[in-house]
mmCIF file of C-alpha atoms in Angstrom:
data_model
loop_
_atom_site.group_PDB
_atom_site.id
_atom_site.type_symbol
_atom_site.label_atom_id
_atom_site.label_comp_id
_atom_site.label_asym_id
_atom_site.label_seq_id
_atom_site.Cartn_x
_atom_site.Cartn_y
_atom_site.Cartn_z
ATOM 1 C CA MET A 11 204.359 30.595 80.427
ATOM 2 C CA ALA A 12 201.212 28.674 79.716
ATOM 3 C CA ASP A 13 197.946 30.535 79.464
ATOM 4 C CA THR A 14 195.033 29.024 81.290
ATOM 5 C CA ILE A 15 191.883 27.833 79.573
ATOM 6 C CA VAL A 16 188.919 26.249 81.343
ATOM 7 C CA LEU A 17 187.341 23.119 79.937
ATOM 8 C CA ALA A 18 183.662 23.473 80.745
ATOM 9 C CA THR A 19 182.984 19.901 81.815
ATOM 10 C CA ARG A 20 182.696 17.885 85.005
ATOM 11 C CA ASN A 21 182.675 14.621 83.083
ATOM 12 C CA GLU A 22 186.025 13.053 83.978
ATOM 13 C CA ALA A 23 186.188 10.747 80.992
ATOM 14 C CA LYS A 24 185.533 13.668 78.669
ATOM 15 C CA LEU A 25 188.088 15.816 80.496
ATOM 16 C CA ARG A 26 190.773 13.158 80.047
ATOM 17 C CA GLU A 27 189.848 12.777 76.388
ATOM 18 C CA LEU A 28 189.974 16.522 75.711
ATOM 19 C CA GLY A 29 193.169 16.825 77.704
ATOM 20 C CA ARG A 30 194.886 14.263 75.454
ATOM 21 C CA ILE A 31 193.670 15.911 72.268
ATOM 22 C CA LEU A 32 194.859 19.373 73.287
ATOM 23 C CA ALA A 33 197.980 18.118 75.076
ATOM 24 C CA GLY A 34 200.429 19.507 72.507
ATOM 25 C CA ASN A 35 199.177 23.059 72.839
ATOM 26 C CA PRO A 36 200.956 25.723 74.936
ATOM 27 C CA VAL A 37 198.016 26.241 77.245
ATOM 28 C CA GLU A 38 197.197 24.986 80.700
ATOM 29 C CA LEU A 39 193.864 23.205 80.716
ATOM 30 C CA ILE A 40 191.843 23.101 83.901
ATOM 31 C CA GLY A 41 188.498 21.473 84.523
ATOM 32 C CA LEU A 42 185.370 22.727 86.200
ATOM 33 C CA ASP A 43 186.332 20.762 89.291
ATOM 34 C CA LYS A 44 188.519 23.818 90.057
ATOM 35 C CA PHE A 45 185.345 25.929 90.164
ATOM 36 C CA PRO A 46 182.935 24.066 92.430
ATOM 37 C CA ASP A 47 180.505 26.998 92.387
ATOM 38 C CA ALA A 48 180.351 27.285 88.598
ATOM 39 C CA PRO A 49 176.768 27.254 87.361
ATOM 40 C CA ASP A 50 175.196 24.221 85.775
ATOM 41 C CA VAL A 51 174.289 25.403 82.314
ATOM 42 C CA PRO A 52 171.001 23.988 81.008
ATOM 43 C CA GLU A 53 171.577 22.515 77.559
ATOM 44 C CA THR A 54 168.436 23.944 76.038
ATOM 45 C CA GLY A 55 169.767 24.591 72.544
ATOM 46 C CA ALA A 56 168.344 22.897 69.483
ATOM 47 C CA THR A 57 171.799 22.130 68.080
ATOM 48 C CA PHE A 58 175.183 20.934 69.316
ATOM 49 C CA GLU A 59 176.701 24.284 68.267
ATOM 50 C CA GLU A 60 174.175 26.261 70.280
ATOM 51 C CA ASN A 61 174.727 24.156 73.409
ATOM 52 C CA ALA A 62 178.525 24.323 73.152
ATOM 53 C CA LEU A 63 178.355 28.116 72.887
ATOM 54 C CA LEU A 64 175.861 28.381 75.768
ATOM 55 C CA LYS A 65 178.206 26.437 78.033
ATOM 56 C CA ALA A 66 181.413 28.174 76.963
ATOM 57 C CA ARG A 67 179.811 31.629 77.357
ATOM 58 C CA ALA A 68 178.512 30.840 80.824
ATOM 59 C CA ILE A 69 181.840 29.470 82.039
ATOM 60 C CA ALA A 70 183.909 32.258 80.484
ATOM 61 C CA GLY A 71 181.589 34.730 82.175
ATOM 62 C CA PHE A 72 181.818 32.980 85.538
ATOM 63 C CA THR A 73 185.572 32.344 85.592
ATOM 64 C CA GLY A 74 186.867 35.345 83.670
ATOM 65 C CA LEU A 75 189.018 32.876 81.689
ATOM 66 C CA PRO A 76 188.744 31.698 78.090
ATOM 67 C CA ALA A 77 186.483 28.664 78.173
ATOM 68 C CA VAL A 78 186.231 25.675 75.892
ATOM 69 C CA ALA A 79 183.052 23.608 75.848
ATOM 70 C CA ASP A 80 181.705 20.879 73.661
ATOM 71 C CA ASP A 81 178.378 19.308 73.062
ATOM 72 C CA SER A 82 178.179 16.014 71.325
ATOM 73 C CA GLY A 83 175.941 13.079 70.788
ATOM 74 C CA LEU A 84 174.881 10.103 68.797
ATOM 75 C CA CYS A 85 172.688 10.687 65.746
ATOM 76 C CA VAL A 86 170.874 7.529 64.635
ATOM 77 C CA ASP A 87 169.507 7.502 61.074
ATOM 78 C CA ALA A 88 166.508 5.313 61.975
ATOM 79 C CA LEU A 89 165.687 7.746 64.805
ATOM 80 C CA ASN A 90 165.830 10.737 62.429
ATOM 81 C CA GLY A 91 169.127 11.853 63.910
ATOM 82 C CA MET A 92 168.121 11.491 67.546
ATOM 83 C CA PRO A 93 169.147 11.117 70.409
ATOM 84 C CA GLY A 94 171.205 14.093 69.108
ATOM 85 C CA VAL A 95 171.305 16.926 71.609
ATOM 86 C CA LEU A 96 169.355 14.707 74.026
ATOM 87 C CA SER A 97 172.010 11.952 74.006
ATOM 88 C CA ALA A 98 172.972 12.398 77.658
ATOM 89 C CA ARG A 99 169.352 12.283 78.863
ATOM 90 C CA TRP A 100 167.701 10.060 76.262
ATOM 91 C CA ALA A 101 166.163 7.709 78.815
ATOM 92 C CA GLY A 102 164.842 10.685 80.795
ATOM 93 C CA ARG A 103 167.477 11.300 83.461
ATOM 94 C CA HIS A 104 170.743 13.115 82.804
ATOM 95 C CA GLY A 105 173.918 11.091 82.589
ATOM 96 C CA ASP A 106 172.612 7.541 82.959
ATOM 97 C CA ASP A 107 174.827 6.063 80.224
ATOM 98 C CA GLN A 108 173.582 2.511 80.708
ATOM 99 C CA ALA A 109 169.898 3.401 80.529
ATOM 100 C CA ASN A 110 170.474 5.628 77.491
ATOM 101 C CA LEU A 111 172.353 2.898 75.639
ATOM 102 C CA ASP A 112 169.802 0.224 76.561
ATOM 103 C CA LEU A 113 166.983 2.428 75.293
ATOM 104 C CA VAL A 114 168.646 3.083 71.921
ATOM 105 C CA LEU A 115 169.370 -0.644 71.529
ATOM 106 C CA ALA A 116 165.710 -1.451 72.255
ATOM 107 C CA GLN A 117 164.405 1.270 69.951
ATOM 108 C CA VAL A 118 166.435 -0.003 67.000
ATOM 109 C CA SER A 119 166.075 -3.698 67.817
ATOM 110 C CA ASP A 120 163.696 -4.286 64.879
ATOM 111 C CA ILE A 121 165.681 -2.111 62.480
ATOM 112 C CA PRO A 122 167.389 -4.249 59.829
ATOM 113 C CA ASP A 123 171.159 -4.075 59.298
ATOM 114 C CA ARG A 124 170.925 -1.946 56.175
ATOM 115 C CA ARG A 125 169.222 0.841 58.114
ATOM 116 C CA ARG A 126 171.427 0.925 61.234
ATOM 117 C CA GLY A 127 173.583 3.848 60.154
ATOM 118 C CA ALA A 128 174.545 6.435 62.780
ATOM 119 C CA HIS A 129 177.113 9.084 63.437
ATOM 120 C CA PHE A 130 178.644 10.794 66.396
ATOM 121 C CA ALA A 131 178.705 14.580 66.113
ATOM 122 C CA CYS A 132 180.541 17.138 68.214
ATOM 123 C CA ALA A 133 180.540 20.906 68.342
ATOM 124 C CA ALA A 134 183.459 22.517 70.167
ATOM 125 C CA ALA A 135 183.312 26.170 71.175
ATOM 126 C CA LEU A 136 185.879 28.601 72.514
ATOM 127 C CA VAL A 137 184.619 31.766 74.146
ATOM 128 C CA ALA A 138 186.869 34.463 75.521
ATOM 129 C CA PRO A 139 185.699 36.789 78.300
ATOM 130 C CA ALA A 140 186.325 39.757 75.980
ATOM 131 C CA GLY A 141 183.779 38.368 73.573
ATOM 132 C CA ALA A 142 185.548 36.414 70.828
ATOM 133 C CA GLU A 143 183.669 33.218 69.956
ATOM 134 C CA TYR A 144 184.633 30.239 67.824
ATOM 135 C CA VAL A 145 182.676 27.090 67.159
ATOM 136 C CA VAL A 146 183.667 24.135 64.987
ATOM 137 C CA THR A 147 182.209 20.681 64.398
ATOM 138 C CA GLY A 148 183.395 17.138 63.805
ATOM 139 C CA ARG A 149 181.674 13.862 63.045
ATOM 140 C CA VAL A 150 182.396 10.192 62.566
ATOM 141 C CA ASP A 151 180.079 7.958 60.546
ATOM 142 C CA GLY A 152 179.367 4.330 61.302
ATOM 143 C CA TRP A 153 176.600 1.972 62.351
ATOM 144 C CA LEU A 154 175.030 0.396 65.411
ATOM 145 C CA ILE A 155 175.590 -3.202 66.430
ATOM 146 C CA ARG A 156 173.038 -5.181 68.464
ATOM 147 C CA GLU A 157 174.988 -5.861 71.662
ATOM 148 C CA ARG A 158 177.642 -4.035 73.635
ATOM 149 C CA ARG A 159 181.298 -4.672 72.774
ATOM 150 C CA GLY A 160 184.280 -3.205 74.584
ATOM 151 C CA SER A 161 184.836 -1.410 77.848
ATOM 152 C CA GLY A 162 186.657 1.750 76.757
ATOM 153 C CA GLY A 163 185.170 5.151 76.030
ATOM 154 C CA PHE A 164 181.823 6.102 77.508
ATOM 155 C CA GLY A 165 178.254 6.785 76.476
ATOM 156 C CA TYR A 166 177.226 4.960 73.342
ATOM 157 C CA ASP A 167 180.767 3.815 72.396
ATOM 158 C CA PRO A 168 180.086 0.084 73.064
ATOM 159 C CA ILE A 169 177.475 -0.148 70.275
ATOM 160 C CA PHE A 170 179.063 2.094 67.604
ATOM 161 C CA VAL A 171 181.357 0.742 64.867
ATOM 162 C CA PRO A 172 182.930 3.469 62.693
ATOM 163 C CA ASP A 173 182.909 2.972 58.923
ATOM 164 C CA GLY A 174 186.057 1.158 57.826
ATOM 165 C CA PHE A 175 186.524 -0.585 61.181
ATOM 166 C CA ASN A 176 185.241 -3.807 62.689
ATOM 167 C CA VAL A 177 185.585 -2.770 66.320
ATOM 168 C CA THR A 178 183.463 -0.422 68.386
ATOM 169 C CA THR A 179 184.881 2.861 69.635
ATOM 170 C CA ALA A 180 184.794 1.196 73.077
ATOM 171 C CA GLU A 181 187.251 -1.427 71.798
ATOM 172 C CA MET A 182 189.774 1.133 70.542
ATOM 173 C CA THR A 183 192.701 2.511 72.471
ATOM 174 C CA PRO A 184 192.259 6.138 73.477
ATOM 175 C CA ALA A 185 194.752 7.197 70.771
ATOM 176 C CA GLU A 186 192.947 5.187 68.077
ATOM 177 C CA LYS A 187 189.649 6.699 69.099
ATOM 178 C CA ASP A 188 190.972 10.258 69.242
ATOM 179 C CA ALA A 189 192.363 9.902 65.708
ATOM 180 C CA ILE A 190 188.946 9.349 64.155
ATOM 181 C CA SER A 191 186.404 10.491 66.717
ATOM 182 C CA HIS A 192 183.950 13.348 66.316
ATOM 183 C CA ARG A 193 185.402 14.986 69.398
ATOM 184 C CA GLY A 194 188.977 14.480 68.226
ATOM 185 C CA ARG A 195 188.141 16.069 64.896
ATOM 186 C CA ALA A 196 186.279 18.990 66.427
ATOM 187 C CA PHE A 197 188.952 19.736 68.992
ATOM 188 C CA ARG A 198 191.791 19.501 66.495
ATOM 189 C CA ALA A 199 189.859 21.966 64.361
ATOM 190 C CA LEU A 200 189.543 24.235 67.398
ATOM 191 C CA ALA A 201 193.196 23.944 68.444
ATOM 192 C CA PRO A 202 194.508 26.843 66.308
ATOM 193 C CA PHE A 203 191.977 29.149 67.936
ATOM 194 C CA VAL A 204 192.888 27.847 71.385
ATOM 195 C CA ARG A 205 196.554 28.643 70.729
ATOM 196 C CA ALA A 206 195.684 32.114 69.464
ATOM 197 C CA ALA A 207 193.012 32.829 72.030
ATOM 198 C CA PRO A 208 195.064 34.520 74.736
ATOM 199 C CA ASP A 209 196.361 37.098 72.231
ATOM 200 C CA ARG A 210 192.909 37.871 70.983
ATOM 201 C CA VAL A 211 191.243 37.774 74.326
ATOM 202 C CA ASN A 212 193.540 39.882 76.451
ATOM 203 C CA PRO A 213 194.783 42.450 73.947
ATOM 204 C CA MET B 28 124.346 -7.275 51.359
ATOM 205 C CA ALA B 29 127.381 -5.935 53.118
ATOM 206 C CA ASP B 30 130.777 -6.939 51.844
ATOM 207 C CA THR B 31 133.277 -7.939 54.462
ATOM 208 C CA ILE B 32 136.521 -6.101 55.078
ATOM 209 C CA VAL B 33 139.062 -7.014 57.744
ATOM 210 C CA LEU B 34 140.546 -4.309 59.931
ATOM 211 C CA ALA B 35 144.077 -5.472 60.574
ATOM 212 C CA THR B 36 144.326 -4.590 64.236
ATOM 213 C CA ARG B 37 143.983 -6.296 67.589
ATOM 214 C CA ASN B 38 144.014 -2.954 69.423
ATOM 215 C CA GLU B 39 140.454 -2.650 70.747
ATOM 216 C CA ALA B 40 140.524 1.111 71.174
ATOM 217 C CA LYS B 41 141.735 1.519 67.620
ATOM 218 C CA LEU B 42 139.146 -0.958 66.329
ATOM 219 C CA ARG B 43 136.349 1.021 67.992
ATOM 220 C CA GLU B 44 137.742 4.260 66.590
ATOM 221 C CA LEU B 45 138.017 2.906 63.050
ATOM 222 C CA GLY B 46 134.612 1.297 63.321
ATOM 223 C CA ARG B 47 133.027 4.673 64.148
ATOM 224 C CA ILE B 48 134.804 6.436 61.305
ATOM 225 C CA LEU B 49 133.795 3.869 58.698
ATOM 226 C CA ALA B 50 130.341 3.206 60.215
ATOM 227 C CA GLY B 51 128.423 4.905 57.389
ATOM 228 C CA ASN B 52 129.879 2.678 54.699
ATOM 229 C CA PRO B 53 128.059 -0.332 53.238
ATOM 230 C CA VAL B 54 130.659 -2.814 54.377
ATOM 231 C CA GLU B 55 130.862 -5.186 57.297
ATOM 232 C CA LEU B 56 134.000 -4.523 59.297
ATOM 233 C CA ILE B 57 135.532 -7.362 61.286
ATOM 234 C CA GLY B 58 138.597 -7.293 63.465
ATOM 235 C CA LEU B 59 141.579 -9.617 63.694
ATOM 236 C CA ASP B 60 140.003 -11.184 66.786
ATOM 237 C CA LYS B 61 137.991 -13.221 64.244
ATOM 238 C CA PHE B 62 141.290 -14.649 62.958
ATOM 239 C CA PRO B 63 143.183 -15.816 66.028
ATOM 240 C CA ASP B 64 145.840 -17.478 63.879
ATOM 241 C CA ALA B 65 146.554 -14.423 61.741
ATOM 242 C CA PRO B 66 150.261 -13.622 61.684
ATOM 243 C CA ASP B 67 151.770 -10.801 63.691
ATOM 244 C CA VAL B 68 153.248 -8.532 61.076
ATOM 245 C CA PRO B 69 156.569 -6.960 62.100
ATOM 246 C CA GLU B 70 156.364 -3.191 61.552
ATOM 247 C CA THR B 71 159.800 -2.877 60.033
ATOM 248 C CA GLY B 72 159.044 -0.135 57.524
ATOM 249 C CA ALA B 73 160.740 3.231 57.645
ATOM 250 C CA THR B 74 157.466 5.119 57.089
ATOM 251 C CA PHE B 75 153.851 4.930 58.229
ATOM 252 C CA GLU B 76 152.781 4.208 54.628
ATOM 253 C CA GLU B 77 155.159 1.283 54.332
ATOM 254 C CA ASN B 78 153.977 -0.262 57.604
ATOM 255 C CA ALA B 79 150.284 0.164 56.790
ATOM 256 C CA LEU B 80 150.831 -1.580 53.453
ATOM 257 C CA LEU B 81 152.903 -4.371 55.018
ATOM 258 C CA LYS B 82 150.093 -5.110 57.476
ATOM 259 C CA ALA B 83 147.239 -4.852 54.987
ATOM 260 C CA ARG B 84 149.037 -7.090 52.469
ATOM 261 C CA ALA B 85 149.774 -9.746 55.066
ATOM 262 C CA ILE B 86 146.209 -9.821 56.378
ATOM 263 C CA ALA B 87 144.628 -9.768 52.916
ATOM 264 C CA GLY B 88 146.883 -12.665 51.978
ATOM 265 C CA PHE B 89 146.023 -14.610 55.128
ATOM 266 C CA THR B 90 142.264 -14.043 55.154
ATOM 267 C CA GLY B 91 141.503 -13.857 51.442
ATOM 268 C CA LEU B 92 139.453 -10.717 52.228
ATOM 269 C CA PRO B 93 140.140 -7.074 51.481
ATOM 270 C CA ALA B 94 142.100 -5.747 54.438
ATOM 271 C CA VAL B 95 142.427 -2.273 55.884
ATOM 272 C CA ALA B 96 145.387 -1.406 58.092
ATOM 273 C CA ASP B 97 146.802 1.760 59.520
ATOM 274 C CA ASP B 98 150.036 2.833 61.036
ATOM 275 C CA SER B 99 150.199 5.997 62.994
ATOM 276 C CA GLY B 100 152.241 7.801 65.544
ATOM 277 C CA LEU B 101 153.322 10.960 67.231
ATOM 278 C CA CYS B 102 155.967 13.087 65.517
ATOM 279 C CA VAL B 103 157.648 15.528 67.886
ATOM 280 C CA ASP B 104 159.503 18.464 66.310
ATOM 281 C CA ALA B 105 162.148 18.592 69.057
ATOM 282 C CA LEU B 106 162.753 14.854 68.539
ATOM 283 C CA ASN B 107 163.207 15.338 64.768
ATOM 284 C CA GLY B 108 159.819 13.759 64.098
ATOM 285 C CA MET B 109 160.273 10.762 66.394
ATOM 286 C CA PRO B 110 158.808 8.609 68.004
ATOM 287 C CA GLY B 111 157.198 8.345 64.526
ATOM 288 C CA VAL B 112 157.009 4.742 63.357
ATOM 289 C CA LEU B 113 158.400 3.679 66.744
ATOM 290 C CA SER B 114 155.558 5.346 68.699
ATOM 291 C CA ALA B 115 154.126 2.074 70.029
ATOM 292 C CA ARG B 116 157.510 0.809 71.259
ATOM 293 C CA TRP B 117 159.333 4.052 72.061
ATOM 294 C CA ALA B 118 160.294 2.982 75.573
ATOM 295 C CA GLY B 119 161.564 -0.351 74.253
ATOM 296 C CA ARG B 120 158.625 -2.741 74.678
ATOM 297 C CA HIS B 121 155.652 -2.860 72.343
ATOM 298 C CA GLY B 122 152.388 -1.351 73.493
ATOM 299 C CA ASP B 123 153.321 0.049 76.898
ATOM 300 C CA ASP B 124 151.417 3.328 76.450
ATOM 301 C CA GLN B 125 152.280 4.664 79.898
ATOM 302 C CA ALA B 126 156.005 4.061 79.577
ATOM 303 C CA ASN B 127 156.051 5.540 76.063
ATOM 304 C CA LEU B 128 154.234 8.677 77.179
ATOM 305 C CA ASP B 129 156.414 9.075 80.285
ATOM 306 C CA LEU B 130 159.551 8.782 78.161
ATOM 307 C CA VAL B 131 158.443 11.449 75.669
ATOM 308 C CA LEU B 132 157.492 13.784 78.543
ATOM 309 C CA ALA B 133 160.921 13.280 80.121
ATOM 310 C CA GLN B 134 162.770 13.728 76.832
ATOM 311 C CA VAL B 135 161.096 17.063 76.124
ATOM 312 C CA SER B 136 161.024 18.250 79.742
ATOM 313 C CA ASP B 137 163.738 20.864 79.091
ATOM 314 C CA ILE B 138 162.297 21.951 75.744
ATOM 315 C CA PRO B 139 160.812 25.446 75.970
ATOM 316 C CA ASP B 140 157.187 26.101 75.014
ATOM 317 C CA ARG B 141 158.049 27.641 71.656
ATOM 318 C CA ARG B 142 159.678 24.404 70.514
ATOM 319 C CA ARG B 143 157.072 21.889 71.707
ATOM 320 C CA GLY B 144 155.311 21.456 68.367
ATOM 321 C CA ALA B 145 154.220 17.970 67.355
ATOM 322 C CA HIS B 146 151.796 16.224 65.069
ATOM 323 C CA PHE B 147 149.999 12.935 64.893
ATOM 324 C CA ALA B 148 150.295 11.220 61.516
ATOM 325 C CA CYS B 149 148.408 8.259 60.141
ATOM 326 C CA ALA B 150 148.700 6.204 56.984
ATOM 327 C CA ALA B 151 145.717 4.026 56.109
ATOM 328 C CA ALA B 152 146.017 1.277 53.520
ATOM 329 C CA LEU B 153 143.508 -0.933 51.760
ATOM 330 C CA VAL B 154 144.795 -4.054 50.048
ATOM 331 C CA ALA B 155 142.595 -6.440 48.104
ATOM 332 C CA PRO B 156 143.550 -10.106 47.696
ATOM 333 C CA ALA B 157 143.525 -9.633 43.901
ATOM 334 C CA GLY B 158 146.255 -7.041 44.235
ATOM 335 C CA ALA B 159 144.728 -3.551 44.307
ATOM 336 C CA GLU B 160 146.449 -1.296 46.840
ATOM 337 C CA TYR B 161 145.531 2.134 48.186
ATOM 338 C CA VAL B 162 147.298 4.177 50.824
ATOM 339 C CA VAL B 163 146.364 7.635 52.098
ATOM 340 C CA THR B 164 147.612 9.803 54.967
ATOM 341 C CA GLY B 165 146.217 12.243 57.498
ATOM 342 C CA ARG B 166 147.758 14.454 60.145
ATOM 343 C CA VAL B 167 146.786 16.812 62.929
ATOM 344 C CA ASP B 168 149.185 19.503 64.148
ATOM 345 C CA GLY B 169 149.482 20.691 67.696
ATOM 346 C CA TRP B 170 151.865 20.804 70.643
ATOM 347 C CA LEU B 171 152.855 18.888 73.747
ATOM 348 C CA ILE B 172 151.854 19.933 77.245
ATOM 349 C CA ARG B 173 153.923 19.027 80.308
ATOM 350 C CA GLU B 174 151.489 16.815 82.238
ATOM 351 C CA ARG B 175 148.733 14.394 81.315
ATOM 352 C CA ARG B 176 145.206 15.735 80.892
ATOM 353 C CA GLY B 177 142.126 13.656 80.137
ATOM 354 C CA SER B 178 141.260 9.997 80.171
ATOM 355 C CA GLY B 179 139.888 9.441 76.676
ATOM 356 C CA GLY B 180 141.725 8.178 73.624
ATOM 357 C CA PHE B 181 144.897 6.153 74.041
ATOM 358 C CA GLY B 182 148.610 6.391 73.434
ATOM 359 C CA TYR B 183 149.927 9.936 73.564
ATOM 360 C CA ASP B 184 146.491 11.613 73.547
ATOM 361 C CA PRO B 185 146.750 12.922 77.151
ATOM 362 C CA ILE B 186 149.701 15.218 76.322
ATOM 363 C CA PHE B 187 148.705 16.451 72.837
ATOM 364 C CA VAL B 188 146.720 19.659 72.267
ATOM 365 C CA PRO B 189 145.680 20.224 68.639
ATOM 366 C CA ASP B 190 146.198 23.688 67.144
ATOM 367 C CA GLY B 191 143.112 25.818 67.700
ATOM 368 C CA PHE B 192 142.036 23.901 70.819
ATOM 369 C CA ASN B 193 142.826 24.172 74.489
ATOM 370 C CA VAL B 194 142.046 20.577 75.390
ATOM 371 C CA THR B 195 144.034 17.429 74.746
ATOM 372 C CA THR B 196 142.729 14.779 72.378
ATOM 373 C CA ALA B 197 142.190 12.709 75.552
ATOM 374 C CA GLU B 198 139.729 15.364 76.781
ATOM 375 C CA MET B 199 137.637 15.291 73.601
ATOM 376 C CA THR B 200 134.596 13.156 72.988
ATOM 377 C CA PRO B 201 135.176 10.375 70.471
ATOM 378 C CA ALA B 202 133.198 12.338 67.854
ATOM 379 C CA GLU B 203 135.196 15.530 68.458
ATOM 380 C CA LYS B 204 138.427 13.613 68.155
ATOM 381 C CA ASP B 205 137.391 11.737 65.001
ATOM 382 C CA ALA B 206 136.500 15.037 63.322
ATOM 383 C CA ILE B 207 140.038 16.387 63.509
ATOM 384 C CA SER B 208 142.277 13.427 64.189
ATOM 385 C CA HIS B 209 145.011 12.101 61.917
ATOM 386 C CA ARG B 210 143.262 8.733 61.861
ATOM 387 C CA GLY B 211 139.862 10.264 61.177
ATOM 388 C CA ARG B 212 141.297 12.231 58.279
ATOM 389 C CA ALA B 213 143.165 9.271 56.827
ATOM 390 C CA PHE B 214 140.208 6.901 57.095
ATOM 391 C CA ARG B 215 137.755 9.372 55.633
ATOM 392 C CA ALA B 216 140.163 9.764 52.717
ATOM 393 C CA LEU B 217 140.249 5.977 52.370
ATOM 394 C CA ALA B 218 136.472 5.524 52.617
ATOM 395 C CA PRO B 219 135.727 5.950 48.889
ATOM 396 C CA PHE B 220 138.187 3.177 48.094
ATOM 397 C CA VAL B 221 136.680 0.968 50.803
ATOM 398 C CA ARG B 222 133.231 1.414 49.268
ATOM 399 C CA ALA B 223 134.567 0.647 45.791
ATOM 400 C CA ALA B 224 136.877 -2.140 46.862
ATOM 401 C CA PRO B 225 134.594 -5.156 46.452
ATOM 402 C CA ASP B 226 133.905 -4.229 42.822
ATOM 403 C CA ARG B 227 137.529 -3.812 42.022
ATOM 404 C CA VAL B 228 138.713 -6.786 43.980
ATOM 405 C CA ASN B 229 136.281 -9.493 42.914
ATOM 406 C CA PRO B 230 135.589 -8.554 39.326
#
């Protein structure tokens, strides 16, 4: 019988992506759409790790189930690592992917090619109602192009080309992206804890 | 007789501010408005120092006169020191003070008071046509409030309160601001070189 773990996200694209990455694990993954009254957790942490833990703790507490949460973002060298934890609200309002991407493109428009390095970073946390907490990170290095390419992915994918590739993460198939992405790496690193979680959580 | 030095700026508020700070020196300061054909220098440097030197070199080369230039900006702790060198074009277009300020306010709207530290930084450069170059820096530490206060200054002044004060730099008189400001500090540090420049430049 599969144990149930809540993925603390309402972002459908992210839910699908996480679902694929954890698909091989003997757990049933459900999204926050099953808990319409779950609290919105303010992402007030200074780091991805802190925000992932804040969200996973809040959702584990609300649902009574082990909860997995991630926080991730784009870190642009020429912006000193920002948007970072503010990636989803860089242009000022939460979740306006187009405005966020347009703003980053404009901010780095005068930055020469040799200084357009960037990476995606992800922290993934698992928190069990009994108190066990795990947090791991993943990243993928690359650089920013000057115009959107590709229609896959979400967020900043259309302007990010990973090192060693000549396509953006928005031009990759989901499987290609998962294999190298920050989120793929973080969630694969978390998978052993997800498998073990029910034992540790409900002793 | 006063020697002539060009201030490499077309920003009138900045020109007035620099004029006040250097007023006691035996040099005649003229602005770029006297050189309508002077080139616009792209601020492509990664640091304030680099940009100040780029501008001063270009204007000294164009005018044949010693040139003073500065580059300055707001460095917000919670934004990893950005807007920094992108302060004047943070919202994407150059020189839209209101949009830049609104964007910073929105980006830090969820940041708690204890993490709202920021500083203004300024690099001031003097470049003589014969090749002598000087660059100095100044900064003023403080924190960001949540709504505009005051109508003086320019740029981000209405949301910046210097440490040890309870008014924004936009609520200070010009003299009060010059006494503590990043630009005041940098230009006072540059003043001895400005006084000496004609000797060194035209031997």
